[in-house]
């Protein structure tokens, strides 16, 4: 299908009734190149083939061919990109669009050409393509008489799913938080599509396209440092009076908020002022031409005179500055009073709108982007068609750290209120999924005959399983939200409702009271399954969690050594020159117990293997031996809150057991050390009586001999160097004083 055989209708033009010159707008497409024009075909070919060098050469020669120029195209991507069969149009295939070079590059999804048009500057250091330059479309609703619609370039990014250019638009000067008013003019209709920011535009697209990849858009927009999070005043999302809610979407032109201008149209007042300036410049050009002719007749160089006229300041005398503010106020008041009635009203309304906007900025209560997305999924999407997309988009905001707090916020702060509002919306979404499960169960139980609806029951069972799995995902997202906002401990310890009505703007579903304990149990399970969950808790929260038997903490015990490790050696063995530090690492090791000669498994090994694996404890040689004696005497000291150390001292995360397992492991280690110390003298005496060849060796003290090596495969052992084992066993058995220096050297 070639564009040469397509008959394109002419763009319509509309003029509002002449009631007021300020509110009378003219709707028309600017001067453009047609669909079959050679310039249009050439630019499309250059963009599709990535001919950046030829485009740069053309920009240097004739920058006017790209600045303020529009090209006519059909809203049919397959017409220009036959290989992209799945490409969808922005509006519909019968629509006609009028795009700038930047809009054409975005429509054809070429990131290199888009970046070129946004960054290239002419010889006067001016950008050829503005990221806020309006784009136009006609024949969206009326194919016969036609209609008029204008929109900013980022609408092309949203409707064509070309999200990779978001960072380029942000760097070029696009402000996502600015409101946008896009006119929709027909023959007998004057309407406008109004949105408060880019998120409203995205959610409106999600309404018509349930599988719109909102999560990809948020990931691309929030990827760089140029993006600032949106904070909409809460009264705009939840007005006190629902009848006073601000209009969003397709509204009448008279309902536009004051101070918001429609994009792509001009009023008759602006056109008259522009035409008046045009006439003045035209008369000035005629006068200059006459003066140049007279100068040439006298014998002067007109070019030199023009340069001198540009450098001449006219002898202007600067006005004297005064410090009297009353005088300045009087001058300002007089300037307003001298304006015409209509202009004075516009000036006063502009000041009123500015002061109202400043008051809104000072409002402490706001709604974050995640709160607005969840509110859309709960209220504007009751059937849950875009539920999965909204949750994935919310998870992107969580991963970006939009809710992450370094410390627990004050209960009355705006951050805490927004976190509570978001958690309340999450709870309501969980209850909605629970309601689906309840309805499915009732439908399954409603069957009269036993095998009448067997196939239908299988489908219902599958739907019920899917809903339950999705509820588990929602509970996981809620756990992450509570961890980031430092509200997990308060939520676990609270009863229903977890938030008082005064501290949350969104009421909770009353049916949540029946499932609230189950939700708390799911949150505890999610917390126990995450190795890094303890990192989001402060010291007070850790102490509270340590007292809850259902919750587990997974972190390393002790403080890190102060001396850096040597190269080529193990950190736990060589980096222990600080005798005041005792760095103990608990690691889960899955090993099978070693069998004896008769094939039986030792009792201690079998009991340890039945627990969740065996634990090995690596204690440094440079650690104080008093710690080893105290460890053997007390056993559970390493698991006490006093010796646990701070969470910030942990160097890395590993799969470590909870506190109860750590206590049991330390007690087993102490028992093993005592039994080995008691059995060592008996074994030494028995071996001396059996063989006469060892009689010379029995003359030495028993403590000077090397203790029997403990197998590494034996459960719950203390892996130390041989010197450390000898000294520790001697200390426990009480024969440390009898050790000679030679035996110490031999053992060392």
XYZ file of C-alpha atoms in Angstrom:
748
model
C 0.000 0.000 0.000
C 1.669 3.224 -1.145
C 0.860 6.699 0.218
C 0.736 8.028 -3.351
C -2.656 6.411 -4.015
C -4.281 7.670 -0.818
C -6.576 10.683 -0.975
C -6.114 12.702 2.189
C -8.855 15.124 3.256
C -8.012 18.738 3.882
C -7.667 19.830 7.523
C -10.638 21.806 8.831
C -10.485 25.196 10.533
C -12.828 26.455 13.253
C -13.472 29.808 14.910
C -15.285 30.276 18.202
C -18.252 32.662 18.471
C -17.230 36.299 18.817
C -18.402 36.789 22.394
C -15.114 37.927 23.948
C -11.876 38.519 22.151
C -9.887 36.776 24.897
C -12.001 33.591 24.833
C -12.471 33.386 21.085
C -10.006 30.798 19.770
C -8.967 29.904 16.251
C -8.383 26.195 15.536
C -6.275 25.479 12.466
C -3.265 23.423 11.437
C -0.187 25.541 10.582
C 1.521 25.448 7.215
C 2.610 21.895 6.368
C 3.985 19.667 3.632
C 1.457 17.243 2.194
C 1.505 13.466 2.324
C 2.819 13.134 -1.252
C 5.236 16.046 -1.058
C 8.895 15.193 -1.841
C 10.071 16.775 1.421
C 7.780 14.483 3.417
C 8.934 11.393 1.542
C 12.593 12.414 1.874
C 12.413 13.011 5.631
C 10.615 9.700 6.244
C 13.314 7.887 4.247
C 16.111 9.627 6.163
C 14.606 8.717 9.519
C 13.935 5.099 8.616
C 17.478 4.610 7.238
C 19.223 6.447 10.128
C 20.861 8.948 7.773
C 22.084 11.232 10.541
C 24.982 12.705 8.542
C 22.756 13.793 5.682
C 20.238 15.255 8.114
C 22.957 17.235 9.906
C 24.193 18.572 6.581
C 20.654 19.614 5.668
C 20.209 21.293 9.067
C 23.392 23.305 8.572
C 22.415 24.455 5.106
C 18.712 25.227 5.659
C 17.631 25.111 9.309
C 14.315 26.714 8.352
C 13.229 23.418 6.789
C 13.063 21.862 10.277
C 12.055 24.708 12.579
C 8.312 25.232 12.907
C 7.527 22.987 9.921
C 4.928 20.193 9.900
C 4.513 17.126 7.713
C 1.267 15.369 6.906
C 1.061 11.622 7.615
C -1.561 8.931 7.923
C -2.000 7.352 11.354
C -1.093 3.921 9.997
C 2.342 2.649 11.086
C 2.307 -0.277 8.626
C 2.228 2.272 5.817
C 5.745 3.419 6.727
C 7.059 0.358 8.596
C 5.746 -2.771 6.827
C 8.002 -5.022 8.896
C 6.306 -3.970 12.158
C 3.019 -5.830 11.798
C 1.983 -5.485 15.460
C 2.349 -1.690 15.553
C -0.864 0.056 16.607
C -1.875 3.588 15.585
C -2.102 6.469 18.000
C -5.818 7.093 17.440
C -7.176 5.153 14.451
C -6.065 4.282 10.938
C -8.404 6.778 9.273
C -6.961 9.718 11.229
C -4.529 12.224 9.720
C -1.640 13.563 11.817
C 0.541 16.631 11.272
C 3.880 16.137 12.984
C 7.073 18.121 13.363
C 10.418 16.435 12.582
C 10.708 15.484 16.263
C 7.178 14.053 16.281
C 7.886 12.122 13.084
C 11.023 10.546 14.591
C 9.058 9.554 17.703
C 6.188 8.185 15.605
C 8.634 6.022 13.610
C 10.286 4.907 16.911
C 13.834 5.954 16.032
C 15.759 6.826 19.184
C 18.886 8.081 17.368
C 16.948 10.567 15.232
C 14.902 11.675 18.244
C 18.053 12.469 20.175
C 19.480 14.309 17.161
C 16.444 16.576 16.781
C 16.395 17.359 20.503
C 20.095 18.193 20.848
C 21.059 19.852 17.558
C 21.501 23.643 17.689
C 21.913 26.101 14.865
C 24.552 28.830 14.501
C 22.587 31.088 16.868
C 22.695 28.376 19.577
C 18.957 27.716 19.302
C 17.397 24.272 19.346
C 15.550 23.460 16.142
C 12.928 21.190 17.731
C 11.180 22.081 20.975
C 10.046 19.173 23.238
C 6.849 21.163 23.932
C 6.026 21.954 20.309
C 2.362 21.090 19.619
C 1.410 18.287 17.248
C -1.901 18.086 15.390
C -4.410 15.465 14.301
C -7.681 15.659 12.369
C -10.581 13.365 11.478
C -10.512 11.460 14.746
C -14.289 11.263 15.244
C -15.891 12.826 12.187
C -14.575 11.374 8.934
C -16.663 13.660 6.726
C -16.641 17.168 8.175
C -13.480 16.555 10.164
C -12.372 17.673 13.617
C -9.319 19.263 15.209
C -7.056 17.938 17.963
C -3.626 19.060 19.217
C -1.336 17.402 21.754
C 2.262 17.615 23.088
C 5.022 15.296 21.782
C 5.055 13.047 24.850
C 1.557 11.853 23.934
C 3.185 10.226 20.902
C 5.564 8.485 23.292
C 2.632 7.127 25.314
C 0.353 6.075 22.473
C 3.118 4.567 20.338
C 4.776 2.794 23.330
C 8.068 4.514 22.509
C 9.262 4.840 26.121
C 13.007 4.833 25.440
C 12.911 8.548 24.542
C 11.614 9.625 27.977
C 15.047 10.536 29.305
C 15.827 12.562 26.178
C 12.625 14.571 26.616
C 13.420 15.205 30.288
C 16.908 16.436 29.485
C 15.536 18.687 26.738
C 13.220 20.529 29.149
C 9.996 18.538 29.403
C 8.324 18.974 32.803
C 6.107 15.940 33.548
C 4.300 17.705 36.398
C 2.799 20.444 34.222
C -0.932 20.226 33.364
C -1.964 19.827 29.763
C -5.137 20.938 27.954
C -5.604 19.365 24.512
C -8.438 20.866 22.431
C -10.989 18.588 20.782
C -12.953 20.841 18.381
C -15.778 19.689 16.154
C -18.339 21.555 14.102
C -20.809 22.076 16.943
C -18.651 21.124 19.949
C -16.052 23.072 21.937
C -14.353 20.640 24.269
C -10.918 20.068 25.719
C -9.116 17.077 27.239
C -7.561 18.231 30.520
C -5.041 16.281 32.626
C -3.088 17.408 35.671
C 0.206 15.687 34.816
C 1.725 12.843 32.822
C 0.380 10.184 35.203
C -3.212 11.224 34.492
C -2.516 10.899 30.772
C -0.994 7.441 31.280
C -3.890 6.220 33.416
C -6.374 7.468 30.814
C -4.549 5.425 28.161
C -4.643 2.460 30.554
C -8.429 2.834 30.751
C -8.838 2.225 27.017
C -5.896 -0.196 26.730
C -5.880 -2.542 29.755
C -2.530 -4.087 28.762
C -0.762 -0.739 28.372
C 2.812 -1.290 29.745
C 2.657 1.322 32.472
C 5.445 -0.369 34.440
C 7.861 0.032 31.519
C 6.961 3.716 31.203
C 7.566 4.371 34.913
C 10.831 2.457 34.788
C 12.085 4.596 31.898
C 10.907 7.936 33.316
C 12.296 7.349 36.811
C 15.573 5.885 35.567
C 17.544 9.130 35.530
C 18.187 11.842 38.076
C 16.220 14.508 36.148
C 12.867 13.223 37.364
C 11.255 14.625 40.520
C 8.491 12.571 42.224
C 4.977 13.959 41.921
C 3.128 15.096 45.034
C -0.461 15.888 44.178
C -2.478 17.670 46.903
C -4.735 15.138 48.523
C -7.800 17.339 48.198
C -7.538 17.040 44.410
C -7.666 13.256 44.629
C -10.237 13.175 47.466
C -12.129 16.481 47.567
C -14.224 17.200 50.686
C -17.296 17.557 48.512
C -17.502 15.060 45.626
C -19.545 17.567 43.627
C -16.593 19.965 43.722
C -14.136 17.460 42.283
C -11.929 19.014 39.598
C -12.945 17.893 36.113
C -10.544 15.472 34.441
C -10.673 14.144 30.905
C -13.013 15.443 28.212
C -14.659 18.635 29.526
C -16.059 21.859 28.153
C -13.754 24.759 27.470
C -15.524 26.884 30.089
C -14.685 24.313 32.799
C -10.922 24.689 32.400
C -9.093 25.752 35.590
C -8.038 29.402 35.482
C -4.585 29.993 34.125
C -4.450 26.835 31.963
C -4.037 27.483 28.247
C -4.963 25.075 25.491
C -2.056 23.780 23.458
C -1.866 24.464 19.728
C -4.524 27.218 19.530
C -4.438 30.996 19.824
C -7.058 33.503 20.804
C -8.039 36.405 18.612
C -6.350 38.768 21.077
C -3.008 37.027 20.637
C -3.457 36.916 16.897
C -4.301 40.637 16.828
C -1.238 41.490 18.899
C 0.897 39.298 16.692
C -0.517 40.918 13.571
C 0.045 44.385 15.034
C 3.708 43.545 15.670
C 3.898 42.194 12.161
C 2.628 45.485 10.721
C 5.067 47.472 12.829
C 8.016 45.376 11.709
C 6.871 45.635 8.125
C 6.754 49.446 8.325
C 10.144 49.490 10.037
C 11.606 47.396 7.225
C 10.275 49.896 4.660
C 11.831 52.826 6.538
C 15.180 51.055 6.745
C 15.085 50.351 3.016
C 14.530 54.075 2.307
C 17.428 55.076 4.591
C 19.740 52.573 2.960
C 18.846 53.962 -0.452
C 19.597 57.530 0.689
C 22.915 56.462 2.218
C 23.945 54.738 -0.997
C 23.110 57.894 -2.948
C 25.340 59.999 -0.685
C 28.191 57.495 -1.019
C 28.058 55.776 2.342
C 28.237 52.043 2.907
C 24.778 50.901 4.116
C 26.184 47.737 5.723
C 28.491 49.784 7.962
C 25.581 52.031 8.905
C 23.484 49.001 9.863
C 26.264 47.663 12.100
C 26.654 51.052 13.762
C 22.891 51.278 14.274
C 22.897 47.919 16.038
C 25.714 49.009 18.383
C 24.107 52.379 19.175
C 22.158 52.340 22.439
C 20.136 55.478 21.658
C 21.468 57.408 24.638
C 18.999 55.837 27.046
C 19.341 57.034 30.622
C 18.682 54.342 33.258
C 15.950 55.133 35.727
C 16.980 55.971 39.275
C 16.435 53.111 41.698
C 14.659 53.888 44.936
C 14.461 51.891 48.142
C 10.957 53.041 48.982
C 8.683 50.033 48.617
C 5.586 52.233 48.811
C 6.654 54.049 45.662
C 7.133 50.769 43.843
C 3.749 49.571 45.076
C 2.151 52.753 43.796
C 3.803 52.334 40.413
C 2.580 48.771 40.193
C -0.938 49.753 41.195
C -0.995 52.566 38.683
C 0.217 50.234 35.944
C -2.622 47.852 36.711
C -5.125 50.661 36.860
C -4.052 52.018 33.468
C -4.716 48.665 31.797
C -8.014 48.054 30.006
C -10.776 46.341 31.904
C -10.258 42.916 30.370
C -6.491 42.955 30.809
C -6.816 44.186 34.399
C -9.140 41.297 35.199
C -6.720 38.821 33.677
C -3.852 40.337 35.688
C -5.781 40.069 38.955
C -6.905 36.503 38.208
C -3.299 35.519 37.482
C -2.180 36.838 40.879
C -5.051 35.021 42.607
C -4.195 31.758 40.888
C -0.518 32.120 41.836
C -1.323 32.660 45.504
C -3.735 29.698 45.504
C -1.080 27.491 43.951
C 1.411 28.524 46.626
C -1.095 27.593 49.329
C -1.589 24.198 47.707
C 2.174 23.638 47.726
C 2.227 24.323 51.469
C -0.512 21.752 52.092
C 1.147 18.938 54.095
C -1.184 16.217 52.844
C -0.412 14.847 49.411
C -0.896 11.726 47.317
C 2.185 10.076 45.867
C 2.341 8.365 42.501
C 1.987 4.889 43.980
C -1.044 5.958 45.995
C -2.691 7.331 42.849
C -1.973 4.126 40.911
C -3.518 1.965 43.636
C -6.493 4.334 43.870
C -7.009 3.934 40.122
C -6.817 0.119 40.394
C -9.325 0.089 43.246
C -11.915 2.666 42.179
C -11.633 3.283 38.440
C -10.987 -0.357 37.540
C -13.599 -2.308 39.537
C -13.357 -5.430 37.345
C -9.574 -5.656 37.725
C -8.724 -5.660 34.011
C -5.537 -3.639 34.550
C -4.849 -4.863 38.083
C -1.675 -6.720 37.167
C -0.252 -3.743 35.262
C -0.949 -1.392 38.172
C 0.715 -3.703 40.688
C 3.796 -4.117 38.506
C 4.014 -0.344 38.141
C 3.730 0.053 41.906
C 6.492 -2.521 42.404
C 8.736 -0.454 40.122
C 8.227 2.550 42.410
C 9.088 0.374 45.425
C 12.281 -0.869 43.800
C 13.250 2.687 42.882
C 13.071 3.598 46.574
C 10.226 6.119 46.396
C 8.935 4.927 49.793
C 12.278 4.108 51.423
C 12.868 6.054 54.651
C 16.134 6.191 56.579
C 14.313 6.644 59.884
C 10.774 6.283 61.112
C 8.791 9.426 60.188
C 6.696 11.330 62.659
C 3.115 9.997 62.959
C 1.620 13.351 61.966
C 3.919 14.046 59.026
C 2.858 13.953 55.400
C 5.209 11.021 54.700
C 3.591 8.876 57.386
C 0.065 9.761 56.228
C 0.869 8.928 52.612
C 2.372 5.598 53.721
C -0.755 4.776 55.735
C -3.001 5.727 52.816
C -1.029 3.492 50.468
C -1.135 0.580 52.939
C -4.896 1.046 53.372
C -5.393 0.847 49.608
C -3.286 -2.312 49.504
C -5.423 -3.903 52.226
C -8.603 -3.036 50.314
C -7.164 -4.615 47.172
C -6.369 -7.791 49.129
C -9.929 -7.875 50.423
C -11.270 -7.493 46.889
C -9.278 -10.552 45.815
C -10.564 -12.398 48.891
C -14.113 -11.521 47.846
C -13.456 -13.112 44.462
C -12.306 -16.298 46.178
C -15.410 -16.357 48.382
C -17.707 -15.959 45.391
C -15.917 -18.747 43.540
C -16.265 -21.067 46.547
C -19.977 -20.302 46.830
C -20.439 -20.992 43.144
C -18.659 -24.330 43.466
C -20.834 -25.352 46.413
C -24.034 -24.343 44.656
C -24.016 -27.371 42.304
C -27.011 -29.764 42.851
C -25.810 -32.857 41.026
C -22.477 -34.329 41.902
C -20.985 -34.553 38.425
C -23.227 -32.130 36.553
C -20.699 -29.316 36.187
C -17.396 -31.133 36.461
C -15.623 -29.122 33.773
C -16.963 -25.860 35.133
C -15.797 -26.808 38.631
C -12.302 -27.443 37.320
C -12.231 -23.980 35.806
C -13.483 -22.458 39.032
C -10.851 -24.330 41.008
C -8.162 -22.974 38.705
C -9.494 -19.462 39.111
C -9.574 -19.852 42.876
C -5.970 -21.050 42.935
C -4.903 -18.132 40.759
C -6.644 -15.651 43.071
C -4.997 -17.172 46.144
C -1.559 -16.986 44.542
C -2.174 -13.386 43.550
C -3.208 -12.574 47.120
C 0.132 -13.955 48.305
C 1.882 -11.600 45.899
C -0.127 -8.670 47.236
C 0.854 -9.616 50.786
C 4.503 -9.648 49.701
C 4.159 -6.173 48.186
C 2.487 -4.938 51.377
C 5.374 -6.375 53.422
C 7.899 -4.486 51.310
C 5.908 -1.280 51.688
C 5.755 -1.631 55.470
C 9.477 -2.382 55.649
C 10.398 0.669 53.572
C 8.147 2.997 55.545
C 9.275 1.605 58.952
C 5.734 0.546 59.871
C 6.013 -3.249 59.940
C 6.422 -3.650 63.700
C 3.503 -1.354 64.515
C 1.346 -3.172 61.970
C 2.171 -6.623 63.429
C 1.458 -5.523 67.002
C -1.811 -3.736 66.154
C -5.371 -5.021 65.998
C -7.998 -4.262 63.416
C -8.170 -1.529 62.270
C -4.417 -0.912 62.106
C -4.948 2.775 61.298
C -7.362 5.073 63.050
C -9.843 6.995 60.851
C -8.117 10.277 61.727
C -4.719 9.034 60.514
C -5.862 7.676 57.143
C -7.932 9.248 54.385
C -9.084 5.941 52.872
C -11.531 3.832 54.932
C -10.815 0.134 55.261
C -13.206 -2.538 54.091
C -15.112 -3.850 57.165
C -14.758 -7.443 55.909
C -11.005 -7.142 56.515
C -11.623 -7.774 60.223
C -12.254 -11.465 59.481
C -9.006 -11.943 57.535
C -6.756 -9.471 59.312
C -4.973 -12.106 61.403
C -4.353 -14.200 58.292
C -2.835 -11.167 56.564
C -0.554 -10.572 59.540
C 0.500 -14.220 59.469
C 1.327 -13.910 55.756
C 3.396 -10.786 56.437
C 5.348 -12.636 59.158
C 6.031 -15.495 56.747
C 7.282 -13.042 54.126
C 9.518 -11.390 56.704
C 11.003 -14.731 57.807
C 11.707 -15.801 54.228
C 13.743 -12.697 53.379
C 17.402 -12.580 54.345
C 17.667 -8.788 54.046
C 14.498 -7.905 55.936
C 16.334 -7.042 59.154
C 18.276 -4.281 57.388
C 15.144 -2.111 57.234
C 14.647 -2.172 61.022
C 16.289 0.112 63.537
C 17.605 -0.899 66.961
C 14.296 -0.538 68.798
C 12.448 -2.504 66.128
C 15.037 -5.284 66.284
C 14.578 -5.579 70.038
C 10.815 -5.809 69.606
C 11.089 -8.381 66.808
C 13.508 -10.468 68.905
C 10.756 -10.793 71.519
C 8.192 -12.092 69.008
C 8.627 -15.887 68.775
C 7.007 -16.166 65.337
C 9.481 -13.763 63.665
C 13.053 -14.675 62.771
C 16.100 -12.448 62.388
C 18.830 -13.388 59.929
C 22.072 -11.484 60.400
C 25.705 -11.964 61.465
C 26.774 -11.745 65.076
C 29.646 -9.665 66.426
C 31.607 -6.801 64.983
C 33.956 -6.811 62.025
C 37.751 -6.841 62.482
C 39.613 -3.553 62.263
C 42.670 -4.796 60.354
C 42.248 -5.338 56.590
C 42.700 -8.952 55.439
C 45.931 -10.117 53.879
C 46.047 -11.070 50.242
C 45.629 -14.706 49.376
C 44.411 -15.807 52.815
C 41.078 -16.382 54.422
C 39.579 -13.297 56.046
C 38.360 -15.144 59.126
C 41.821 -16.647 59.807
C 44.229 -13.814 59.047
C 42.265 -10.667 59.799
C 42.090 -11.115 63.559
C 44.877 -8.990 65.030
C 42.428 -7.043 67.177
C 42.145 -9.033 70.409
C 39.109 -7.065 71.536
C 37.014 -8.227 68.563
C 35.266 -11.549 68.332
C 33.750 -11.973 64.865
C 31.522 -15.047 64.859
C 29.787 -16.146 61.668
C 26.986 -18.693 61.713
C 26.569 -20.485 58.405
C 24.125 -23.209 57.466
C 25.989 -26.239 56.096
C 24.061 -29.191 54.657
C 26.182 -32.296 55.351
C 25.467 -35.910 56.051
C 26.702 -37.295 59.414
C 29.707 -39.593 59.274
C 28.975 -43.213 60.114
C 31.073 -45.253 62.526
C 32.842 -48.546 61.764
C 29.704 -50.503 62.653
C 27.601 -48.387 60.300
C 25.657 -46.598 63.074
C 25.236 -42.849 63.077
C 26.367 -41.074 66.280
C 23.539 -39.789 68.408
C 24.788 -36.214 68.447
C 25.254 -36.219 64.684
C 21.834 -37.731 64.007
C 20.087 -35.257 66.300
C 21.892 -32.373 64.659
C 21.128 -33.697 61.194
C 17.436 -33.931 61.938
C 17.450 -30.200 62.632
C 17.729 -27.959 59.568
C 21.305 -28.940 58.698
C 24.504 -28.550 60.719
C 26.168 -25.315 61.735
C 29.840 -24.503 61.654
C 31.338 -21.718 63.711
C 34.507 -19.998 62.589
C 36.254 -18.293 65.478
C 39.458 -16.330 64.854
C 42.749 -17.247 66.513
C 43.348 -13.685 67.536
C 40.106 -13.657 69.485
C 40.481 -13.684 73.229
C 40.582 -17.184 74.765
C 38.456 -15.905 77.564
C 35.617 -15.695 75.087
C 36.111 -19.406 74.374
C 35.987 -20.279 78.065
C 32.919 -18.140 78.617
C 31.356 -19.669 75.505
C 31.938 -23.156 76.908
C 30.555 -22.197 80.296
C 27.499 -20.129 79.351
C 26.647 -21.600 75.938
C 23.864 -19.245 74.986
C 25.822 -16.058 75.437
C 26.414 -15.595 71.700
C 22.680 -15.492 71.087
C 21.868 -12.908 73.767
C 20.833 -9.414 72.632
C 23.805 -7.812 74.409
C 26.441 -9.808 72.471
C 24.581 -9.724 69.179
C 26.147 -6.475 68.025
C 24.684 -3.849 65.798
C 23.144 -4.615 62.436
C 25.351 -2.102 60.709
C 28.482 -4.080 61.555
C 27.549 -6.995 59.298
C 29.729 -7.149 56.239
C 27.500 -9.349 54.098
C 24.328 -11.376 54.196
C 24.306 -15.172 54.445
C 21.788 -17.871 55.167
C 21.894 -17.817 58.964
C 19.481 -19.423 61.417
C 17.158 -17.672 63.765
C 17.906 -16.927 67.428
C 16.599 -20.236 68.768
C 18.762 -22.217 66.346
C 21.775 -20.099 67.285
C 21.226 -20.783 70.978
C 20.887 -24.530 70.343
C 24.004 -24.520 68.182
C 26.076 -22.725 70.816
C 24.897 -25.140 73.540
C 25.812 -28.159 71.400
C 29.226 -26.641 70.692
C 29.839 -26.124 74.419
C 28.771 -29.714 75.215
C 31.001 -31.103 72.511
C 33.962 -29.139 73.832
C 33.386 -30.402 77.406
C 33.078 -34.037 76.313
C 36.232 -33.810 74.217
C 38.151 -32.212 77.104
C 37.043 -34.944 79.571
C 37.797 -37.779 77.171
C 41.316 -36.601 76.285
C 43.172 -37.756 79.497
C 41.504 -41.190 79.470
C 42.479 -41.781 75.878
C 46.051 -40.718 76.576
C 46.375 -43.098 79.589
C 44.889 -46.076 77.751
C 47.178 -45.691 74.818
C 50.244 -45.594 77.127
C 49.396 -48.978 78.790
C 48.773 -50.863 75.555
C 52.155 -50.407 73.859
C 55.652 -50.418 75.345
C 56.946 -48.415 72.421
C 55.079 -45.399 73.737
C 56.628 -45.552 77.226
C 59.021 -42.767 76.394
C 56.184 -40.586 75.314
C 54.246 -41.091 78.574
C 56.928 -39.293 80.545
C 55.783 -36.020 79.065
C 52.780 -34.299 80.597
C 49.456 -35.348 79.073
C 48.624 -31.794 78.181
C 51.686 -31.467 75.939
C 50.385 -34.034 73.507
C 48.367 -33.029 70.501
C 44.675 -33.659 71.122
C 42.866 -36.048 68.826
C 41.817 -34.321 65.643
C 38.113 -33.794 65.324
C 36.725 -34.749 61.930
C 35.433 -31.872 59.834
C 32.419 -33.891 58.918
C 31.401 -34.193 62.579
C 28.397 -31.942 63.322
C 28.506 -28.822 65.501
C 32.273 -28.546 65.696
C 34.575 -25.613 66.358
C 37.042 -25.281 63.501
C 40.179 -23.698 64.974
C 43.849 -23.910 64.215
C 45.693 -26.628 66.103
C 47.310 -24.167 68.480
C 43.983 -22.719 69.390
C 42.513 -26.196 70.032
C 45.367 -27.138 72.404
C 45.184 -23.935 74.394
C 41.407 -24.032 74.590
C 41.325 -27.696 75.721
C 43.990 -27.043 78.332
C 42.083 -24.080 79.620
C 38.899 -26.152 79.998
C 40.625 -29.173 81.624
C 42.600 -26.995 84.066
C 46.042 -28.183 83.011
C 47.160 -25.027 81.276
C 49.828 -24.305 83.902
C 51.668 -27.577 83.177
C 52.250 -26.878 79.504
C 55.926 -26.371 78.762
C 57.345 -23.932 76.282
C 58.726 -26.746 74.107
C 55.308 -28.353 73.865
C 53.812 -25.010 72.948
C 56.389 -24.555 70.202
C 55.790 -28.097 68.963
C 52.026 -27.604 68.968
C 52.410 -24.157 67.332
